[in-house]
Amino acid sequence: MATDLVPGVAPDTPKTARPRAPRVARKNPARRLALLLRHRWLYLMLLPGVAYFLVFKYWPMYGLHIAFKDYIPFLGYSGSPWVGLKHFEELFTGGDFGRLMANTLILALLTIVFVFPAPIVVALLLNEVRVSVLKRSVQSLIYIPHFLSWTIVASLTYLLFSADFGVLAGFINDIVGGQRADYVAQEEWFRPLIILQLLWKQTGWGTIIYLAALASVDQQLYEAARVDGAGRWRQLWHITLPAIRPAIVVMAILTSGNIMDTGFEQIWLMTTSLNRPVSEVFDTYVYYIGITQGGFSYATAVGLFKGVVGVFLIVGSNWLAKRLGQRGLY
Amino acid sequence: MNRRRRLLAGALALSTALGLAACGEEEKAASFDTITVMTRLFGTAPDPNGEMQQAIQKLIGKKLDITWVPNADYGDKLNVTLASNNIPDVLVADEKAPAFVQAATAGAFWDLTGKLDKYPNLKAADERTALNSSINGKIYGIYRVRPVLRSAVMLRKDWLAKLGLQEPQSVDDLYNVAKAFTEQDPDGNGKKDTYGLIIPKWPGNYASSSPYDTIETWFGAPNGWGERNGKLVQGFDTEEFYTANRWLKKWVDEGLVNKDFATLDSANWNDAFVQGKGGIIIDVNVRGTDLSVRMKEKDPKSFDKVTMVGNLKRSDGQKFSLPFTGYNNVLAISKQRVRTEEQLDDVLTTLDKLQSKEGSALLTNGIDGRNYKLEDGKAVLINQDDPAVKVVQNDVDKAFIQIGTRASVGLGQYPFKFPDESTQKLFDLRDTLMNEDLKTAVYNPALPVIAPTLVSKGQTLNLIIPDARLKYLSGQITEEQLRAEVKRWYESGGTEVTQETNDLVSKLPK
């Protein structure tokens, strides 16, 4: 089961082969400087990247402290009064929190159950297709939706599913009969529609990474397995799946960091007055409170909470992955 | 990352950067050669070097640097702008929006209370409206006047005629018309494919002049706030509110309303009417003219298909009409660059020139002799086939009219003369209906005030009632649940809002 069966995805070179500075060097300042100088071009190349993160990712975080203030832009950061944890208290004790948490988690759970495995399944299926032209054309066709914006996807959904003129809604009605349902307005259809949209839009694109992993599997393994009498299923189970397991784990960890990220645009565009109780999630709530209603401090508090939870989730799942004997993200 | 979140992150980042930068920056007291303005836009942004802007700049003797923001995004953009350190000198703002109230009371905008009287064209034409546009009695902007009574019912005239129906006068008449429009095949195609009323989902809060609010007023519910037993209560806490919605729910249940009313975007409001799918629209009377123009575009030969009636009587004969606020947003002046009283005077003098008779005509009618000419004191459109003139006309109608404070009520500009009789008649009808309905107008006594709790908690409070109302109408919740939602409003902060509103109104100058 070890991953070293698969050269392509196990790039770990033997430790002795990697050139390393002697351990004493780290302790000796002069040696350290020499080391720095020796790799000066590498460090120089590092600079723009570091600057980018400092300016665009870390400096803006300074603004997060308005979550602990009653921020009024005109008074500025220094002029706005500190209010401590008031906004967090309001968030946790207010009527919205439970609903937001539930909606966010349910959508995340549905995504993990239905959307996450979909590209794996499709990639495995495509991998079994032996006609190269067919394989490629199917692959191209299914990733095209990825390039459409959520606005277009949402408009299409409305066109297909609304009560008055929805083509698909009418079609379903003809088959099932009864009162014509307004799928885009009803609470109970919100989540299925979101998942369907995600599947339609993202599955094809997601297969790319798995197909890349699959492409690097050594064909000799399959030949050897066939000689040993393994059928298609055996080969899938014992060669293909282990081969892409690292890719799956990494993708899973990355996904776990985004559990609180339900994807703003999609949800926002699909939200109506009628489905708000199930559709409002942290992302849309932050936008609504912060930008639409101008509650900057409160929105920042919500966003900060969400971000902290996200960090915990990604660290936690990485730890879990390592615990289970997989190579984690870091 | 997606665009919207980036916007938010960007806005926060930007405000950080600018907030820090602002400390060291000291603006010199310079005279204003250029005035920066932010306002609403209904089409494509005019060219800063275009004919219209040149003409306006010539009139006021200053340059204008205008940020045009699409109307649909205006609220968002206003909030983001307020959070930045780049507030324009003159800003069109909803003076009751929480972010604006906070900024204004913190001192970001000039308090103009008592300062406008020496500018003849900025002086409030109506003291009550000026008070309504204030924040708890303090005036932070020059209100953009609008007709007070704009609510009306637009109907398909040809459908009424075909079915032998009269124009409705009461809510019961309207019901019968809607029923006939739905069941008696008014378009004569042999199919039952029409319905009565067309309503969109409404983007605004409760009491934001939606068709729902209009109907509730007809039934006697207060317009926003109303007095019951000596205290001010929210309109949705009255039995009339429930009666009105029960009545409208019956329409929905019987299929007299477009099925997708809960999701129909108000941008597509006219479509079903013009396409002959639905026959009634309850909205501002300007929509009548709008519909007539669209009908003409569709069929230039026979387009006289729109008629209009005013507010309707209740079954017992009593009539209540829904007035609007009499204004729409204010022009606020930022203190960021306009620092001293002299600079303020400079800006106000310029605005006074802009809102003069000549300026109003320019902002509302356009350039005399270029896109219109005067005929018996009325503006007649000319040269409309010339592409350059079309640009001028568009710039006026979709953009520059938005920086005028005296547009659309005949205080400054010339009334229009329409090329066809039916649109003209519809246009003239507005005044008649308005004067009639003003007699029964139900005013909102709480307009001048804004409760502090609404400023801090409005974000979570404002959606409760409109959402619950829509859910009730579409049958997703029962009347009991609707009442429970009203209770939830009180529990989430509404009790404080009610208390504060009562206190503030009692302190207002009578």
Coordinates of C-alpha atoms in Angstrom, one line a residue, chain B:
Chain B
M1 CA -11.8 34.1 -4.1
N2 CA -14.7 35.6 -5.7
R3 CA -15.5 39.1 -6.7
R4 CA -17.9 40.2 -4.0
R5 CA -15.7 38.9 -1.2
R6 CA -12.8 40.6 -2.8
L7 CA -14.7 43.8 -2.9
L8 CA -15.3 43.5 0.8
A9 CA -11.8 42.6 1.6
G10 CA -10.6 45.3 -0.7
A11 CA -12.9 47.8 0.9
L12 CA -11.6 46.9 4.3
A13 CA -8.0 47.0 3.1
L14 CA -8.5 50.3 1.4
S15 CA -10.1 51.9 4.4
T16 CA -7.2 50.7 6.5
A17 CA -4.7 52.2 4.1
L18 CA -6.5 55.4 3.7
G19 CA -7.4 55.7 7.3
L20 CA -3.7 55.7 8.2
A21 CA -2.8 58.0 5.3
A22 CA -5.4 60.5 6.3
C23 CA -3.7 61.4 9.6
G24 CA -0.9 63.3 7.9
E25 CA -2.8 64.9 5.2
E26 CA -3.8 68.5 5.5
E27 CA -6.0 70.1 2.8
K28 CA -5.2 73.6 1.9
A29 CA -8.0 76.1 1.9
A30 CA -8.3 76.4 -1.9
S31 CA -11.2 77.7 -3.9
F32 CA -13.2 75.1 -5.7
D33 CA -12.5 75.0 -9.4
T34 CA -13.7 71.4 -9.6
I35 CA -16.6 69.9 -7.6
T36 CA -16.7 66.2 -7.2
V37 CA -20.1 64.6 -7.2
M38 CA -21.5 61.1 -6.8
T39 CA -25.0 60.3 -8.0
R40 CA -27.3 57.6 -9.4
L41 CA -27.3 56.5 -13.0
F42 CA -30.0 54.8 -14.9
G43 CA -28.2 54.0 -18.2
T44 CA -24.7 54.4 -19.5
A45 CA -22.5 57.0 -18.0
P46 CA -22.3 60.3 -19.9
D47 CA -19.0 61.4 -21.4
P48 CA -17.3 64.0 -19.2
N49 CA -16.5 66.0 -22.3
G50 CA -20.0 65.5 -23.7
E51 CA -22.4 68.4 -24.7
M52 CA -24.4 68.2 -21.6
Q53 CA -21.6 68.3 -19.1
Q54 CA -20.0 71.2 -21.0
A55 CA -23.3 73.1 -21.0
I56 CA -23.7 72.6 -17.2
Q57 CA -20.1 73.6 -16.5
K58 CA -20.6 76.7 -18.5
L59 CA -23.6 77.6 -16.5
I60 CA -22.1 77.2 -13.1
G61 CA -18.6 78.3 -14.0
K62 CA -17.0 75.3 -12.4
K63 CA -15.8 71.9 -13.5
L64 CA -17.7 68.9 -12.4
D65 CA -16.1 65.5 -11.7
I66 CA -19.0 63.1 -11.5
T67 CA -18.9 59.5 -10.3
W68 CA -21.9 57.8 -11.9
V69 CA -23.1 54.8 -10.1
P70 CA -25.7 52.4 -11.5
N71 CA -28.9 52.8 -9.5
A72 CA -29.1 49.1 -8.5
D73 CA -25.7 49.2 -6.8
Y74 CA -26.1 52.6 -5.3
G75 CA -26.7 51.6 -1.7
D76 CA -23.7 49.3 -1.7
K77 CA -21.5 51.9 -3.4
L78 CA -22.6 54.5 -0.9
N79 CA -21.6 52.4 2.0
V80 CA -18.2 51.5 0.5
T81 CA -17.6 55.2 -0.3
L82 CA -18.5 56.2 3.2
A83 CA -15.9 53.7 4.5
S84 CA -13.3 55.1 2.2
N85 CA -11.4 58.3 2.6
N86 CA -12.6 59.5 -0.7
I87 CA -16.0 61.0 -0.2
P88 CA -17.1 63.4 -3.0
D89 CA -17.9 67.0 -2.1
V90 CA -21.5 66.5 -3.1
L91 CA -23.2 63.2 -2.6
V92 CA -26.6 61.9 -3.3
A93 CA -27.5 59.8 -0.2
D94 CA -30.3 58.0 1.4
E95 CA -30.2 60.0 4.6
K96 CA -31.9 57.3 6.6
A97 CA -29.4 54.5 5.7
P98 CA -27.6 53.5 8.9
A99 CA -24.1 54.1 7.5
F100 CA -25.0 57.6 6.4
V101 CA -26.7 58.4 9.8
Q102 CA -23.6 57.3 11.6
A103 CA -21.3 59.2 9.3
A104 CA -23.4 62.4 9.4
T105 CA -23.9 62.4 13.2
A106 CA -20.1 61.8 13.6
G107 CA -19.5 64.9 11.6
A108 CA -18.7 63.7 8.1
F109 CA -21.3 65.9 6.5
W110 CA -22.3 69.5 6.9
D111 CA -25.3 70.2 9.1
L112 CA -27.3 72.5 6.9
T113 CA -30.1 73.2 9.3
G114 CA -30.9 76.9 8.9
K115 CA -28.2 77.5 6.4
L116 CA -30.1 77.1 3.2
D117 CA -32.5 80.1 3.5
K118 CA -30.2 82.5 1.9
Y119 CA -30.0 80.5 -1.3
P120 CA -33.2 81.1 -3.2
N121 CA -33.1 77.8 -5.2
L122 CA -32.0 75.6 -2.3
K123 CA -34.4 76.9 0.3
A124 CA -36.9 74.2 1.1
A125 CA -40.0 74.6 -1.0
D126 CA -41.9 72.8 1.7
E127 CA -41.0 72.9 5.4
R128 CA -42.7 69.6 6.2
T129 CA -40.8 67.8 3.5
A130 CA -37.6 69.4 4.7
L131 CA -38.3 68.1 8.2
N132 CA -39.1 64.6 6.8
S133 CA -35.7 64.5 5.0
S134 CA -33.9 65.3 8.3
I135 CA -32.2 63.1 10.8
N136 CA -34.2 63.7 14.0
G137 CA -34.7 67.3 13.1
K138 CA -31.2 68.0 11.7
I139 CA -30.9 68.6 8.0
Y140 CA -27.9 67.0 6.4
G141 CA -28.8 67.5 2.8
I142 CA -30.9 69.3 0.2
Y143 CA -33.8 67.0 -0.6
R144 CA -34.5 66.0 -4.2
V145 CA -38.2 66.9 -4.5
R146 CA -40.7 64.4 -5.9
P147 CA -44.4 64.5 -6.2
V148 CA -46.0 63.6 -2.9
L149 CA -48.7 61.4 -4.3
R150 CA -47.4 59.1 -6.9
S151 CA -49.2 55.8 -6.2
A152 CA -51.6 54.7 -8.9
V153 CA -53.0 51.6 -10.6
M154 CA -52.2 51.0 -14.2
L155 CA -54.5 48.8 -16.3
R156 CA -54.8 47.4 -19.8
K157 CA -57.4 49.8 -21.3
D158 CA -58.1 47.5 -24.3
W159 CA -58.8 44.5 -22.0
L160 CA -61.3 46.5 -19.9
A161 CA -63.1 47.6 -23.1
K162 CA -63.1 44.0 -24.5
L163 CA -64.7 42.6 -21.4
G164 CA -67.0 45.6 -20.9
L165 CA -65.6 46.6 -17.6
Q166 CA -65.4 50.0 -15.9
E167 CA -62.3 51.4 -14.5
P168 CA -62.1 50.2 -10.9
Q169 CA -62.9 52.6 -8.0
S170 CA -62.8 50.3 -5.0
V171 CA -60.7 47.3 -4.0
D172 CA -63.7 45.0 -4.8
D173 CA -63.9 46.5 -8.4
L174 CA -60.2 45.7 -8.7
Y175 CA -60.7 42.1 -7.6
N176 CA -63.5 41.7 -10.2
V177 CA -61.3 43.2 -12.9
A178 CA -58.4 40.9 -12.0
K179 CA -60.7 37.9 -11.9
A180 CA -62.1 38.8 -15.4
F181 CA -58.6 39.4 -16.7
T182 CA -57.7 35.9 -15.5
E183 CA -60.8 33.9 -16.5
Q184 CA -62.5 35.6 -19.4
D185 CA -59.7 35.6 -22.0
P186 CA -59.2 39.4 -22.4
D187 CA -56.7 38.9 -25.2
G188 CA -59.2 36.8 -27.1
N189 CA -56.8 34.0 -28.2
G190 CA -59.1 31.3 -26.8
K191 CA -56.7 30.3 -24.2
K192 CA -56.7 30.9 -20.4
D193 CA -53.2 32.3 -20.4
T194 CA -53.6 35.7 -18.8
Y195 CA -53.7 37.0 -15.2
G196 CA -54.7 40.1 -13.4
L197 CA -52.0 41.7 -11.2
I198 CA -48.3 41.8 -11.9
I199 CA -46.1 42.3 -8.8
P200 CA -42.4 41.8 -8.4
K201 CA -40.4 40.8 -5.4
W202 CA -39.6 44.1 -3.7
P203 CA -36.0 45.0 -3.0
G204 CA -36.8 47.5 -0.3
N205 CA -37.8 47.3 3.4
Y206 CA -41.2 47.5 4.9
A207 CA -43.0 50.7 4.1
S208 CA -40.9 51.5 1.1
S209 CA -43.8 52.3 -1.2
S210 CA -44.1 48.8 -2.6
P211 CA -47.4 47.5 -4.1
Y212 CA -47.9 45.6 -0.9
D213 CA -47.6 48.8 1.1
T214 CA -50.0 50.6 -1.2
I215 CA -52.6 47.9 -0.8
E216 CA -52.2 47.8 3.0
T217 CA -52.8 51.6 3.1
W218 CA -56.0 51.2 1.0
F219 CA -57.3 48.9 3.8
G220 CA -56.5 51.6 6.4
A221 CA -53.2 50.4 7.7
P222 CA -50.8 53.1 8.7
N223 CA -48.2 54.2 6.2
G224 CA -45.1 53.0 8.0
W225 CA -46.0 54.4 11.4
G226 CA -49.4 55.4 12.6
E227 CA -51.2 56.4 15.7
R228 CA -53.2 53.8 17.6
N229 CA -54.5 54.7 21.1
G230 CA -52.3 57.7 21.4
K231 CA -49.1 55.8 20.6
L232 CA -47.2 55.3 17.3
V233 CA -47.2 51.7 16.1
Q234 CA -45.7 50.0 13.1
G235 CA -48.2 49.5 10.3
F236 CA -47.7 45.7 10.4
D237 CA -48.9 45.6 14.0
T238 CA -52.5 46.6 13.0
E239 CA -55.4 44.4 12.1
E240 CA -55.8 46.3 8.8
F241 CA -52.4 45.0 7.8
Y242 CA -53.7 41.4 8.2
T243 CA -57.0 42.1 6.5
A244 CA -55.2 43.6 3.5
N245 CA -52.8 40.7 3.2
R246 CA -55.5 38.1 3.6
W247 CA -57.3 39.8 0.7
L248 CA -54.2 39.7 -1.4
K249 CA -53.5 36.1 -0.5
K250 CA -56.8 35.2 -1.9
W251 CA -55.7 36.7 -5.2
V252 CA -52.5 34.6 -5.1
D253 CA -54.5 31.4 -4.3
E254 CA -56.9 32.0 -7.1
G255 CA -54.1 32.6 -9.6
L256 CA -54.9 36.3 -10.2
V257 CA -51.3 37.2 -9.6
N258 CA -48.2 36.2 -11.6
K259 CA -47.0 32.9 -10.1
D260 CA -43.4 34.0 -9.8
F261 CA -44.1 37.2 -7.8
A262 CA -41.8 36.2 -5.0
T263 CA -38.8 36.0 -7.4
L264 CA -39.7 38.3 -10.2
D265 CA -37.0 41.0 -10.5
S266 CA -38.5 44.5 -10.5
A267 CA -36.3 45.2 -13.6
N268 CA -38.7 42.9 -15.5
W269 CA -41.8 44.4 -14.1
N270 CA -43.1 45.8 -17.4
D271 CA -42.6 42.8 -19.5
A272 CA -45.7 40.8 -18.7
F273 CA -47.8 43.8 -19.1
V274 CA -46.4 44.8 -22.5
Q275 CA -46.4 41.2 -23.7
G276 CA -50.1 40.9 -22.8
K277 CA -49.7 38.3 -20.1
G278 CA -51.0 40.4 -17.2
G279 CA -53.1 43.5 -17.0
I280 CA -52.7 45.4 -13.7
I281 CA -49.7 47.1 -12.2
I282 CA -49.8 49.0 -8.9
D283 CA -46.9 51.4 -8.7
V284 CA -45.8 55.0 -9.2
N285 CA -47.9 56.8 -11.8
V286 CA -44.7 57.5 -13.9
R287 CA -45.0 53.8 -14.8
G288 CA -48.1 54.6 -16.8
T289 CA -46.1 56.8 -19.2
D290 CA -43.3 54.3 -19.2
L291 CA -45.8 51.5 -20.2
S292 CA -47.4 53.6 -22.8
V293 CA -44.0 54.4 -24.4
R294 CA -43.1 50.7 -24.4
M295 CA -46.5 49.8 -26.0
K296 CA -45.7 52.3 -28.7
E297 CA -42.3 50.8 -29.3
K298 CA -43.9 47.4 -29.7
D299 CA -46.7 48.5 -31.9
P300 CA -46.5 52.1 -33.3
K301 CA -49.9 51.9 -34.9
S302 CA -52.2 50.9 -32.1
F303 CA -50.7 51.5 -28.7
D304 CA -53.4 53.3 -26.8
K305 CA -53.7 50.4 -24.3
V306 CA -52.8 51.9 -21.0
T307 CA -55.1 53.6 -18.5
M308 CA -54.6 54.7 -14.9
V309 CA -56.7 55.1 -11.8
G310 CA -55.6 56.5 -8.5
N311 CA -55.8 54.9 -5.0
L312 CA -58.9 52.8 -4.4
K313 CA -61.7 52.8 -1.9
R314 CA -62.2 50.2 0.8
S315 CA -65.3 48.0 0.7
D316 CA -67.0 50.3 3.2
G317 CA -66.5 53.3 0.9
Q318 CA -63.7 54.8 3.0
K319 CA -60.6 55.8 1.1
F320 CA -57.0 56.0 2.1
S321 CA -54.2 56.9 -0.3
L322 CA -50.5 56.2 0.0
P323 CA -48.4 59.4 -0.2
F324 CA -44.7 59.2 -0.8
T325 CA -42.1 61.1 1.2
G326 CA -42.2 64.0 -1.2
Y327 CA -38.5 63.6 -1.9
N328 CA -36.0 61.0 -2.9
N329 CA -32.6 61.1 -1.2
V330 CA -30.7 64.3 -0.4
L331 CA -27.6 66.1 -1.7
A332 CA -25.2 66.0 1.2
I333 CA -22.0 68.0 1.4
S334 CA -19.0 66.3 2.7
K335 CA -16.7 67.9 5.2
Q336 CA -13.7 66.0 4.0
R337 CA -12.6 68.6 1.4
V338 CA -15.2 71.3 2.1
R339 CA -13.6 72.4 5.4
T340 CA -14.6 76.0 6.1
E341 CA -17.8 78.0 6.1
E342 CA -16.4 80.0 3.1
Q343 CA -15.8 76.8 1.1
L344 CA -19.3 75.6 2.0
D345 CA -20.7 78.9 0.8
D346 CA -18.8 78.5 -2.4
V347 CA -20.3 75.0 -3.0
L348 CA -23.8 76.0 -2.0
T349 CA -23.7 79.1 -4.3
T350 CA -22.7 76.8 -7.1
L351 CA -25.4 74.3 -6.3
D352 CA -27.9 77.3 -6.1
K353 CA -26.9 78.2 -9.7
L354 CA -27.3 74.6 -10.7
Q355 CA -30.8 74.4 -9.3
S356 CA -32.0 77.8 -10.7
K357 CA -34.7 77.9 -13.3
E358 CA -32.2 77.8 -16.1
G359 CA -30.2 75.0 -14.4
S360 CA -33.2 72.9 -13.7
A361 CA -34.3 73.1 -17.3
L362 CA -30.9 72.1 -18.4
L363 CA -30.8 69.1 -16.0
T364 CA -34.3 68.0 -16.7
N365 CA -35.2 69.0 -20.3
G366 CA -31.8 69.3 -21.9
I367 CA -30.3 71.9 -24.2
D368 CA -32.8 74.3 -25.7
G369 CA -32.8 74.2 -29.5
R370 CA -30.7 71.0 -29.5
N371 CA -32.9 68.2 -28.1
Y372 CA -36.0 70.2 -27.3
K373 CA -37.7 73.5 -28.2
L374 CA -40.3 75.5 -26.3
E375 CA -43.9 75.5 -27.5
D376 CA -46.4 77.4 -25.4
G377 CA -44.2 77.0 -22.4
K378 CA -43.9 73.2 -22.9
A379 CA -40.9 71.3 -24.0
V380 CA -41.2 69.5 -27.3
L381 CA -38.6 67.0 -28.2
I382 CA -36.8 67.6 -31.5
N383 CA -34.0 66.1 -33.7
Q384 CA -34.5 62.8 -32.0
D385 CA -33.2 60.9 -35.0
D386 CA -29.8 62.6 -34.9
P387 CA -27.5 60.2 -33.0
A388 CA -25.7 63.1 -31.3
V389 CA -28.9 64.5 -30.0
K390 CA -30.0 61.1 -28.9
V391 CA -26.9 61.1 -26.7
V392 CA -27.9 64.4 -25.2
Q393 CA -31.4 63.2 -24.6
N394 CA -30.1 60.0 -22.9
D395 CA -27.6 61.9 -20.8
V396 CA -30.5 64.1 -19.5
D397 CA -33.1 61.4 -18.9
K398 CA -30.8 58.7 -17.5
A399 CA -28.2 60.7 -15.7
F400 CA -28.1 64.4 -15.2
I401 CA -31.7 64.7 -14.0
Q402 CA -30.3 62.8 -10.9
I403 CA -28.3 65.8 -9.7
G404 CA -31.3 68.1 -9.8
T405 CA -33.2 68.8 -6.6
R406 CA -36.2 70.3 -8.3
A407 CA -36.8 67.8 -11.1
S408 CA -40.1 66.2 -11.9
V409 CA -42.5 68.6 -10.1
G410 CA -42.4 71.6 -12.3
L411 CA -40.5 73.8 -9.9
G412 CA -37.8 74.6 -12.4
Q413 CA -38.1 72.8 -15.6
Y414 CA -40.6 72.9 -18.5
P415 CA -43.4 70.4 -18.6
F416 CA -43.2 67.9 -21.5
K417 CA -45.4 67.9 -24.5
F418 CA -45.7 64.4 -25.9
P419 CA -46.0 63.7 -29.6
D420 CA -49.1 61.5 -29.3
E421 CA -52.3 62.3 -27.6
S422 CA -52.8 59.2 -25.5
T423 CA -49.4 59.4 -23.7
Q424 CA -50.1 63.1 -23.2
K425 CA -53.4 62.3 -21.6
L426 CA -51.9 59.8 -19.4
F427 CA -49.3 62.3 -18.4
D428 CA -51.8 65.0 -17.6
L429 CA -54.0 62.5 -15.7
R430 CA -51.2 62.2 -13.1
D431 CA -51.9 65.7 -11.7
T432 CA -55.6 65.2 -11.6
L433 CA -55.3 61.9 -9.7
M434 CA -52.7 63.2 -7.4
N435 CA -54.8 66.3 -6.4
E436 CA -57.7 64.0 -5.8
D437 CA -55.8 61.5 -3.7
L438 CA -54.0 64.1 -1.7
K439 CA -57.3 64.6 0.1
T440 CA -57.2 61.1 1.6
A441 CA -53.4 60.8 2.0
V442 CA -52.2 58.9 5.0
Y443 CA -49.0 60.5 6.2
N444 CA -46.2 58.8 8.1
P445 CA -45.6 60.9 11.2
A446 CA -42.3 59.2 12.0
L447 CA -40.5 60.2 8.8
P448 CA -38.2 62.8 10.3
V449 CA -36.8 60.5 12.9
I450 CA -34.6 57.5 13.0
A451 CA -34.4 55.3 16.1
P452 CA -30.8 54.6 17.3
T453 CA -31.6 50.9 17.6
L454 CA -32.6 50.9 14.0
V455 CA -29.2 52.4 13.1
S456 CA -27.4 49.7 15.0
K457 CA -29.7 46.8 14.5
G458 CA -31.6 47.7 11.3
Q459 CA -29.5 45.2 9.4
T460 CA -31.2 42.3 11.1
L461 CA -34.5 43.9 11.8
N462 CA -35.4 45.3 8.4
L463 CA -35.8 42.0 6.5
I464 CA -38.1 40.2 9.0
I465 CA -41.4 41.7 8.0
P466 CA -41.0 42.0 4.2
D467 CA -39.8 38.4 4.1
A468 CA -42.6 37.1 6.3
R469 CA -45.2 38.9 4.3
L470 CA -44.0 37.4 1.0
K471 CA -43.9 33.9 2.6
Y472 CA -47.4 34.4 3.9
L473 CA -48.7 35.5 0.5
S474 CA -47.1 32.6 -1.3
G475 CA -48.6 30.2 1.2
Q476 CA -45.4 29.0 2.9
I477 CA -46.5 30.2 6.3
T478 CA -49.8 30.7 8.0
E479 CA -51.3 33.9 9.4
E480 CA -50.4 32.6 12.9
Q481 CA -46.8 32.3 11.8
L482 CA -46.9 35.7 10.3
R483 CA -48.0 37.1 13.6
A484 CA -45.2 35.2 15.3
E485 CA -42.8 36.9 12.9
V486 CA -44.1 40.3 14.0
K487 CA -43.5 39.2 17.5
R488 CA -40.0 38.2 16.6
W489 CA -39.5 41.7 15.2
Y490 CA -40.4 43.1 18.6
E491 CA -38.2 40.7 20.4
S492 CA -35.2 41.3 18.1
G493 CA -35.1 45.0 19.0
G494 CA -38.4 46.3 17.6
T495 CA -39.7 47.1 21.1
E496 CA -36.8 49.5 21.6
V497 CA -37.3 50.9 18.1
T498 CA -41.0 51.6 18.9
Q499 CA -40.1 53.2 22.2
E500 CA -37.4 55.4 20.7
T501 CA -39.5 56.4 17.7
N502 CA -42.3 57.5 20.0
D503 CA -39.9 59.5 22.1
L504 CA -38.2 61.2 19.2
V505 CA -41.4 62.1 17.4
S506 CA -42.8 63.7 20.6
K507 CA -39.7 65.9 20.7
L508 CA -40.1 67.2 17.1
P509 CA -41.2 70.7 16.5
K510 CA -44.9 70.6 15.8

